[in-house]
Short mmCIF file of C-alpha atoms in Angstrom, two decimals:
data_model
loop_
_atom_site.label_atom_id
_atom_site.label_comp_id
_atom_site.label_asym_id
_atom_site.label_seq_id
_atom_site.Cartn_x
_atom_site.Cartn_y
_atom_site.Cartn_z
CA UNK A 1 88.76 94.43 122.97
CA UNK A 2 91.25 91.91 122.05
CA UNK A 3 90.11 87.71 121.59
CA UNK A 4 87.11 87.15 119.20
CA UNK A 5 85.73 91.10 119.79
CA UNK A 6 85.96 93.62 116.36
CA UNK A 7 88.96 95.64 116.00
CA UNK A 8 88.34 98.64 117.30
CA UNK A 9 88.91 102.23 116.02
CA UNK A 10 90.60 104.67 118.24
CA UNK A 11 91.68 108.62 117.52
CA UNK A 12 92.42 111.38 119.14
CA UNK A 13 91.43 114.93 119.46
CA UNK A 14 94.20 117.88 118.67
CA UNK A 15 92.09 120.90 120.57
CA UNK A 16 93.01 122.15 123.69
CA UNK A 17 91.74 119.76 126.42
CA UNK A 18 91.49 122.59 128.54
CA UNK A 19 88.74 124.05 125.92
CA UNK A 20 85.86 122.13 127.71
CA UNK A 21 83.15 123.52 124.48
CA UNK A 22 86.43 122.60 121.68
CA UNK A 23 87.14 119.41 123.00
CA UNK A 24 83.28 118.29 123.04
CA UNK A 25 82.70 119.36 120.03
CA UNK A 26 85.60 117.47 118.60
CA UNK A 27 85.27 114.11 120.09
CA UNK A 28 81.30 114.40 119.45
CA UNK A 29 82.75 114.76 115.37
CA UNK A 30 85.05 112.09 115.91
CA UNK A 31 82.66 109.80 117.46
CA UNK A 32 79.42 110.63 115.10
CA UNK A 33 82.22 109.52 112.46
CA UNK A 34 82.82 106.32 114.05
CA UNK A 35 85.87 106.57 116.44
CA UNK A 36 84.82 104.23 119.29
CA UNK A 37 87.40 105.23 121.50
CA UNK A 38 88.73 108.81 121.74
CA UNK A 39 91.81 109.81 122.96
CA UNK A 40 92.40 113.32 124.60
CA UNK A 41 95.53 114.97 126.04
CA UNK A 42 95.97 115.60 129.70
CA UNK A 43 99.20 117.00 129.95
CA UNK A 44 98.37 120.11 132.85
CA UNK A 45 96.42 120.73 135.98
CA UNK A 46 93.63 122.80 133.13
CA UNK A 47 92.94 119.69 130.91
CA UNK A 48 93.02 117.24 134.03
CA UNK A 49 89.98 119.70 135.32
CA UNK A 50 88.54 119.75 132.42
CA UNK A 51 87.69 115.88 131.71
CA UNK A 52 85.36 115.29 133.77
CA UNK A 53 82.98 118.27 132.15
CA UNK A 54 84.03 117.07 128.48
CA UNK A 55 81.91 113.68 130.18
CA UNK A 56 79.60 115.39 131.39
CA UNK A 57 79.30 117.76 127.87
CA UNK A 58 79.48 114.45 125.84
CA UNK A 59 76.68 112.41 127.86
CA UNK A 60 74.35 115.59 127.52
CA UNK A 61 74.29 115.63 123.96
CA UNK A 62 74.09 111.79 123.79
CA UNK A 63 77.64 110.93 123.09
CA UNK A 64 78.71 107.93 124.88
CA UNK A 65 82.21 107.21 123.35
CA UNK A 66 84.98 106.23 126.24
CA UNK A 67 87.48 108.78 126.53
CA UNK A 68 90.81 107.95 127.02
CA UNK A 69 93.60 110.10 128.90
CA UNK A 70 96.82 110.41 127.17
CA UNK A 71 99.63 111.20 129.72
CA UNK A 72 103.28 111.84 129.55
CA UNK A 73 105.61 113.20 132.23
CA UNK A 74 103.16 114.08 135.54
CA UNK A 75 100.14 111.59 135.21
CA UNK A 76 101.58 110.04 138.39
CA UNK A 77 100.59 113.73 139.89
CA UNK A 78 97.94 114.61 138.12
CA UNK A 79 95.39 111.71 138.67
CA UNK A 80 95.99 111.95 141.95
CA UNK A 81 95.35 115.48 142.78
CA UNK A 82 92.16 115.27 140.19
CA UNK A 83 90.42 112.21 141.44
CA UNK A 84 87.55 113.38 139.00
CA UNK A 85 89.85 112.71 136.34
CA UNK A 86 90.94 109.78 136.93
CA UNK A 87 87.47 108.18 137.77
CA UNK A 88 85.33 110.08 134.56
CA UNK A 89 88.28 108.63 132.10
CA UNK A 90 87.65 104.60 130.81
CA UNK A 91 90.98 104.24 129.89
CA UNK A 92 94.80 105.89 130.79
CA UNK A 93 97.44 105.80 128.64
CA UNK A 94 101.07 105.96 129.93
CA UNK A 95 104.05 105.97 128.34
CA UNK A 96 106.97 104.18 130.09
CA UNK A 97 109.42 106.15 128.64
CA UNK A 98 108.45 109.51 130.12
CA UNK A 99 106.87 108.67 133.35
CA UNK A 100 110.77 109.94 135.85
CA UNK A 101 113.93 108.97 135.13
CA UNK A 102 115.41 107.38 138.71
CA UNK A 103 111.79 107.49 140.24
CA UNK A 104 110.17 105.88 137.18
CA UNK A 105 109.37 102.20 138.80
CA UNK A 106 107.30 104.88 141.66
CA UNK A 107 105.44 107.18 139.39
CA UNK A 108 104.48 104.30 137.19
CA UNK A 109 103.26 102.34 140.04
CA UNK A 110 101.44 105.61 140.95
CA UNK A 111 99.46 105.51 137.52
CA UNK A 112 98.77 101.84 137.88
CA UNK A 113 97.44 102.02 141.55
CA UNK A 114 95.55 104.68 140.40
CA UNK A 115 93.69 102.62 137.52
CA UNK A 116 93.09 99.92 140.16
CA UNK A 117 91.52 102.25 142.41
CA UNK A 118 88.94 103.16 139.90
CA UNK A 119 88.66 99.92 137.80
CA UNK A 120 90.34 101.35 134.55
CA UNK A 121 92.65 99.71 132.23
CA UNK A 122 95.59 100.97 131.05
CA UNK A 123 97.19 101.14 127.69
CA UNK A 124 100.82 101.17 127.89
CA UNK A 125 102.09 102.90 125.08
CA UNK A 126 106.02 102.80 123.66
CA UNK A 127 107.22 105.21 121.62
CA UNK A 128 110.76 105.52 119.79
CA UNK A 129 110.81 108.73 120.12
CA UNK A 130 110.56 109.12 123.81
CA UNK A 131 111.95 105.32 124.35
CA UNK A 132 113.35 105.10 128.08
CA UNK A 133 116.79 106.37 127.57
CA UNK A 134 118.37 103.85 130.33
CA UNK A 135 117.00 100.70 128.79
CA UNK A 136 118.12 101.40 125.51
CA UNK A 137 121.52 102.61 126.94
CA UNK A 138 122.02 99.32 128.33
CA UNK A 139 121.09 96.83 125.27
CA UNK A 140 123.16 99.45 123.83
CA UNK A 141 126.51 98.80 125.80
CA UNK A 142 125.76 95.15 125.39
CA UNK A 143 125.11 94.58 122.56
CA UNK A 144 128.48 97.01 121.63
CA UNK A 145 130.11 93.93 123.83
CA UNK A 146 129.51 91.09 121.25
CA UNK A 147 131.25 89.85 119.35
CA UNK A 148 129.55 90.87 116.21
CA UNK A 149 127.25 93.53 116.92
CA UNK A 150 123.67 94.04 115.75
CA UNK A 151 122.59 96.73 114.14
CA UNK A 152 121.31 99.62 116.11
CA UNK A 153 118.13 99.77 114.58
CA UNK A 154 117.78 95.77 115.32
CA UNK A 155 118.72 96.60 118.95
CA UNK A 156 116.07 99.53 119.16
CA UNK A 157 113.23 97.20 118.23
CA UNK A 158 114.07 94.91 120.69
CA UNK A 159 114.31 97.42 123.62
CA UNK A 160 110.95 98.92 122.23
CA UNK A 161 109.73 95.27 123.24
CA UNK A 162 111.36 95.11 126.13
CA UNK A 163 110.03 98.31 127.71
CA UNK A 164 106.58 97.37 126.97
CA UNK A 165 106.45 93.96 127.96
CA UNK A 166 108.83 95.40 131.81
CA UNK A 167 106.40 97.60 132.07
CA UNK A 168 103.18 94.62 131.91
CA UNK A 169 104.97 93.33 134.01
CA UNK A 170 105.65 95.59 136.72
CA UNK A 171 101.92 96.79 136.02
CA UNK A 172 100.58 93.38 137.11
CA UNK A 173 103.45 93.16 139.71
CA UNK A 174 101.66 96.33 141.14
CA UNK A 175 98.31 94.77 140.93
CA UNK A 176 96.89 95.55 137.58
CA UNK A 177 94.74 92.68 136.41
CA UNK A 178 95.82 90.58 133.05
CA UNK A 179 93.07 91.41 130.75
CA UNK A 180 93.08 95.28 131.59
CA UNK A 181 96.41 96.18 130.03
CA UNK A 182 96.98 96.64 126.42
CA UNK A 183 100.16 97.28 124.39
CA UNK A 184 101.30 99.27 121.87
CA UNK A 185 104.82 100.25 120.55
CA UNK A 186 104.59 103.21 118.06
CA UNK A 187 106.88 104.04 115.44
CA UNK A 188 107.19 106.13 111.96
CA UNK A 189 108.09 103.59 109.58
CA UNK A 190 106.28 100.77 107.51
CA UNK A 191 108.70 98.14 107.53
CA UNK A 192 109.81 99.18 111.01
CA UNK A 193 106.11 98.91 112.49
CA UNK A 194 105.23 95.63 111.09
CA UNK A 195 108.62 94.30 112.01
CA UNK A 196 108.04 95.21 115.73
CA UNK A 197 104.31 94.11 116.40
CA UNK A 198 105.42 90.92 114.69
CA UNK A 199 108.33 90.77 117.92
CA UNK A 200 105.18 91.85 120.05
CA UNK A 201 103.03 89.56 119.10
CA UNK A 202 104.91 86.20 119.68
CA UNK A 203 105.67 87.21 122.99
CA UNK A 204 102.46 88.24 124.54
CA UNK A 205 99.39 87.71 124.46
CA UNK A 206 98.11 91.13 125.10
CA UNK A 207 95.71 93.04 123.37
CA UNK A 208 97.55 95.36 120.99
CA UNK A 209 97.04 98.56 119.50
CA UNK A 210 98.37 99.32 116.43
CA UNK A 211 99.12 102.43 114.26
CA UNK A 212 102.32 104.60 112.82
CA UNK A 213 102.82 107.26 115.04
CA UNK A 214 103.64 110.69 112.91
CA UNK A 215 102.00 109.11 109.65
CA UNK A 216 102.23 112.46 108.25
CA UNK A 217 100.19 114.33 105.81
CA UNK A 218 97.54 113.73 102.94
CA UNK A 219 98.11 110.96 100.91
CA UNK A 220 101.75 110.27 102.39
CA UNK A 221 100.00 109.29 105.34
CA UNK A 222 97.02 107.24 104.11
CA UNK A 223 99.03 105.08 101.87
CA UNK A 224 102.27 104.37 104.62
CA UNK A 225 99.36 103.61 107.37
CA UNK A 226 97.14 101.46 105.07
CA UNK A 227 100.68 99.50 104.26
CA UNK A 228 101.52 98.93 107.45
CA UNK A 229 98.45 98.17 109.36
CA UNK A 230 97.24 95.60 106.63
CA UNK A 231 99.84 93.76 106.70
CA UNK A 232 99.94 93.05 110.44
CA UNK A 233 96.21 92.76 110.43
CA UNK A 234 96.36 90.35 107.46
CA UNK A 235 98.24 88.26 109.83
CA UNK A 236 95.64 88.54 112.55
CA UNK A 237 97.65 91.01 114.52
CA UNK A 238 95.93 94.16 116.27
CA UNK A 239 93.03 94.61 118.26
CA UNK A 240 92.56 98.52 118.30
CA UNK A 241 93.76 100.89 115.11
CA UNK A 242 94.34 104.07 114.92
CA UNK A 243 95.14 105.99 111.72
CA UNK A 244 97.58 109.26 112.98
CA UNK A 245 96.90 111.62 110.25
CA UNK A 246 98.12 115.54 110.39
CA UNK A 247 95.18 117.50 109.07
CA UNK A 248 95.70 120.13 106.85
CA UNK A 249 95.38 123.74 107.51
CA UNK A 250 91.76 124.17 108.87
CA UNK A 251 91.53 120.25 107.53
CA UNK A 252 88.72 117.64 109.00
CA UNK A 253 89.78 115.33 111.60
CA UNK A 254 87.50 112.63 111.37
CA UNK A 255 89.16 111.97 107.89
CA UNK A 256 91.70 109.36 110.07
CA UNK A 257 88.09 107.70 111.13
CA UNK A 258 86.83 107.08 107.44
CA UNK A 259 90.66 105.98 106.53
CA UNK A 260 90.69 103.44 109.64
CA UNK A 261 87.68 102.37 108.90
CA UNK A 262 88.48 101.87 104.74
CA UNK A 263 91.04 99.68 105.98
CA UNK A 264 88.90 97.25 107.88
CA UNK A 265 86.43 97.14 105.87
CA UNK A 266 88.27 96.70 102.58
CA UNK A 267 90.49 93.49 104.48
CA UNK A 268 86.73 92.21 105.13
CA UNK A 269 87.39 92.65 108.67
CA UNK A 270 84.54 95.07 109.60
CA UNK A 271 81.81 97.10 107.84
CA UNK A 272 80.98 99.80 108.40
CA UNK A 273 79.31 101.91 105.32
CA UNK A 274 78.07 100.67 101.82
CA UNK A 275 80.86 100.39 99.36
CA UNK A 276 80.81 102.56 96.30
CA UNK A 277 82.68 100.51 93.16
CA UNK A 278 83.39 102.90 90.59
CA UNK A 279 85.43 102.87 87.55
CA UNK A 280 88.85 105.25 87.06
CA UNK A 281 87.73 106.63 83.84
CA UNK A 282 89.09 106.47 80.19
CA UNK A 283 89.22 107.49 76.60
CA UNK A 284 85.66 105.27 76.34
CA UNK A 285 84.67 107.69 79.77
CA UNK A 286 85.17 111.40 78.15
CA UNK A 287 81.96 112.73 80.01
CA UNK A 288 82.90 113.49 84.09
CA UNK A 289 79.06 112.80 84.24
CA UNK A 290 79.81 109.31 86.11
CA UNK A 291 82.26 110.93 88.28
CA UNK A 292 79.78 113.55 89.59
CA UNK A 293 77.63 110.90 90.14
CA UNK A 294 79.50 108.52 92.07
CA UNK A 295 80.43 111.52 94.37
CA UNK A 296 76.99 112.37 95.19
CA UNK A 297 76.24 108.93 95.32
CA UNK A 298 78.98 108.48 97.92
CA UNK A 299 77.97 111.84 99.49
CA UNK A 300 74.38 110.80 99.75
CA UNK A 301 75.54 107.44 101.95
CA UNK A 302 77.82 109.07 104.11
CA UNK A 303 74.88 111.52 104.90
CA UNK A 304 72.40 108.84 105.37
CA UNK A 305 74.62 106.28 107.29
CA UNK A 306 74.07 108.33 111.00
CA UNK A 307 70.46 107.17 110.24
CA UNK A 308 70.42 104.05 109.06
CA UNK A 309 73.11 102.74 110.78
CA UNK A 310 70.25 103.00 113.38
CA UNK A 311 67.29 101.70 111.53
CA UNK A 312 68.73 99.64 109.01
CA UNK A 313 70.79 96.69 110.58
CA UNK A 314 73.21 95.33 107.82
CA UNK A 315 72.90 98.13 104.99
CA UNK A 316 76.46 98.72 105.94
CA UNK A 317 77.52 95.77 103.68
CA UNK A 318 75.53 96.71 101.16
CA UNK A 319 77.59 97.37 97.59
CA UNK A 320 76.70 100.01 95.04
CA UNK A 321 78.49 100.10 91.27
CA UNK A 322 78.59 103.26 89.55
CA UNK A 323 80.37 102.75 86.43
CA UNK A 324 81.13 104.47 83.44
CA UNK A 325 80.45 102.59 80.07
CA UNK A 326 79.58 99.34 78.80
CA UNK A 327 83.15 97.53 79.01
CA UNK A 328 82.60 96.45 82.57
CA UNK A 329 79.45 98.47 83.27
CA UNK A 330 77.13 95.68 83.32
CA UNK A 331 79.67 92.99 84.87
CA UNK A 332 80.16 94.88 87.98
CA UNK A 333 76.52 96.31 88.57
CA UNK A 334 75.80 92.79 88.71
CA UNK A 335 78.16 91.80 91.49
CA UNK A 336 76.86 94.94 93.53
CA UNK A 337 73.27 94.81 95.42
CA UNK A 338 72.80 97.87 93.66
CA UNK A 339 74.64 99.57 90.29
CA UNK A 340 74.07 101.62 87.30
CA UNK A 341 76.06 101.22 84.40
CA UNK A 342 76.11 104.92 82.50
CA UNK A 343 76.68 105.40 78.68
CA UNK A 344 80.10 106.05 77.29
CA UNK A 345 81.20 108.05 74.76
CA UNK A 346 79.09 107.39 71.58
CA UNK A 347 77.47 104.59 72.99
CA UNK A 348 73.48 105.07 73.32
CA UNK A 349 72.30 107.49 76.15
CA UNK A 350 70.89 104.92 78.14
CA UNK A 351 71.48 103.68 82.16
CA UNK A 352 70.76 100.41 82.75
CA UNK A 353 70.08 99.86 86.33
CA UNK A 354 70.41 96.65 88.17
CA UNK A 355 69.42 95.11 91.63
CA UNK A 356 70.78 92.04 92.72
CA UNK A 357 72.39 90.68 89.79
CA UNK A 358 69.10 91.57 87.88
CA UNK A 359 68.14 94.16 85.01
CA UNK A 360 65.68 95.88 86.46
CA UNK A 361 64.79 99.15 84.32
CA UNK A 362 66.84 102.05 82.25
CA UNK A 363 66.88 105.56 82.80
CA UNK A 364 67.88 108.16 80.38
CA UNK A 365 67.43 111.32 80.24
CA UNK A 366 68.47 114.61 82.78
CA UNK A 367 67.08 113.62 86.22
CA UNK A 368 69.08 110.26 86.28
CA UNK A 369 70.66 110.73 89.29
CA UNK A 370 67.54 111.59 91.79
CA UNK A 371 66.28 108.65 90.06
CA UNK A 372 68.99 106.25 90.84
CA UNK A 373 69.04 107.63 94.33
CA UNK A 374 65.11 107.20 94.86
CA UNK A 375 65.66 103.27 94.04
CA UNK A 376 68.33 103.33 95.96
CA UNK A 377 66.45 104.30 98.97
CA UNK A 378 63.27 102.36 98.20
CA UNK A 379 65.85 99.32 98.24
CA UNK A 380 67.35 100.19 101.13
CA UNK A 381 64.08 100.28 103.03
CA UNK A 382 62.82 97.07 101.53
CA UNK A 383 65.80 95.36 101.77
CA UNK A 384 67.46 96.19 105.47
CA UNK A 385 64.79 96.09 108.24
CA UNK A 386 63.80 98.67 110.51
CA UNK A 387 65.48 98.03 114.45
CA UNK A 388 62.95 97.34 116.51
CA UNK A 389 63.23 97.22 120.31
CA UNK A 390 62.06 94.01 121.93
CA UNK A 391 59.67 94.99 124.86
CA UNK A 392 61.20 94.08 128.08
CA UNK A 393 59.32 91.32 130.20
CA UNK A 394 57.01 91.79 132.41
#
């Protein structure tokens, strides 16, 4: 990660790691969904155990996303005693403000000797919610010594920087090479997280990974995270995402995948699925006919997408139009590869379909959505090649 590779997307599973079945079955979601890095909690002796089976349960079923070990408070102690642990994770994540209070220089170096040891890099993550009390304490006191002091939310960011870029330091003081440390410093508002990965970024020149931590819930969450990480990645700042959604009640976890992944892929950074383009609806629009379709259009990618994402190299840019009268109907199914532009109200029940830029038939009648979705395919498959192996020589 980091220099000229693709942002990466990162999340994190919510079951107990100590669930060895739970936990595979979660990350196995999360990855079939996209997540190229998953995260997992190792906070006891039981989920420290456990990793190396959720491996092991992940390669069997042909799952090879890295997992990455999230550890606050006794990581020092914990990848030591479980040496399985430590070596089946590809990444650690430690968070300087939690690793011991006067001993924190020695479990930290613990962690990082650790990662040597085994060849893993480490992420070292800053919170402001668990910030490391005696840093901030003292940019507190002197900054109260100035003569005009800053504000304490100015002084926060900075020790947020601060503790991350001491703790690179002592990490490559210890032994930890350049290029296997990345940053992050995590915090719960908009303005706040651009403004400090902005302070990051022209001091280091670490990868870093970005995302509000506590994003929150439903649409609070999707909006405040797709504000903040655009902006910073406008600016070509970040290098892994991740999009820190709370599910709802019995809610689907990979939905922070498909929102990281919206984001990249609508700044043009990455693709990852076709694009459905389809109109809002209006008084011209009375008929929710359009809006059932572009669902199960939408629907019918998602579904196909584990497939061709295998067979058909490049469909993922591909751009669909599903719109819902004749105002902008046409317009737009001309910009797409593929688009249908459905009859509004009173105008004459007719579908005219087009493929790149071109007219090339109508459909009326009941069974025009099978229809539509039959070119679709039959484009698909002409259109994006089928991966072939090369044979190996000799």
């Amino acid at each position: 990660m980091g220099s000229a590779h693709p942002i990466v997307v990162q999340s994190m599973t919510n079951t107990d790691t100590a669930d060895v079945p739970g936990t595979v079955q979660q990350a196995a979601a999360l990855a079939r969904a996209g997540s190229e890095l998953v995260r997992v909690t190792v906070n006891n002796e039981a989920a420290a155990a456990a990793v190396p089976e959720i491996v092991e349960g992940l390669d069997r079923i042909g799952i090879a996303v890295p997992i990455v070990g999230d550890f606050h408070y006794n990581g020092h102690l914990l990848l030591t005693r479980y040496p399985g642990c430590a070596e089946a994770l590809a990444k650690y994540r430690i968070n300087p403000g939690n690793v011991g209070g006067k001993r924190h220089d020695e479990n930290f170096r613990a962690i990082v000797e650790v990662a040597i040891a085994n060849d893993k890099p480490v992420r070292i993550g800053v919170n402001w919610g668990s910030l490391d009390q005696q840093l901030l304490t003292e940019m507190m006191d002197a900054n109260a010594r100035l003569a005009e002091p800053r504000e304490t939310r100015d002084v926060t960011m900075d020790a947020m920087v601060e503790s991350a870029l001491q703790s690179a330091a002592l990490a490559e003081e210890t032994g930890l090479p350049h290029d296997r440390i990345v940053l992050s410093a995590k915090v719960s508002g908009v303005q706040d997280l651009v403004d400090v990965y902005r302070m990051l970024a022209a001091r280091c020149d670490y990868p870093l990974h970005l995302g509000l931590t506590e994003a929150g819930l439903g649409a609070k969450g999707i909006i405040a995270s797709t504000a903040g990480l655009s902006i910073l990645l406008e600016e070509g700042i970040g290098d892994t995402i991740r999009v820190s959604l709370t599910p709802a009640p019995g809610g689907d976890r990979t939905e922070e995948v498909q929102v990281a992944q919206q984001v990249l892929q609508s700044l043009g950074l990455r693709s990852f699925s076709p694009q459905v383009t389809s109109c809002p609806g209006c008084g011209r629009t009375t008929s929710t006919f359009f809006q059932q379709m572009a669902q199960e259009i939408q629907d019918y990618l998602r579904a196909k997408m584990p497939v061709w994402r295998e067979e058909r190299p490049g469909v993922e840019e591909m751009k669909v139009a599903v719109m819902g009268c004749v105002v902008n109907g046409p317009g737009e199914s001309k910009h797409a590869n593929i688009g249908i532009s459905l009859p509004g109200t009173f105008e004459e029940p007719k579908a005219p379909v087009y493929v790149d830029g071109r007219l090339m038939l109508t459909l009326k009648g009941d069974a025009i959505v099978p229809e539509f979705l039959e070119i679709l395919e039959n484009y698909v498959a002409s259109r994006y090649g089928v991966q072939t192996t090369a044979p190996r020589a000799g």
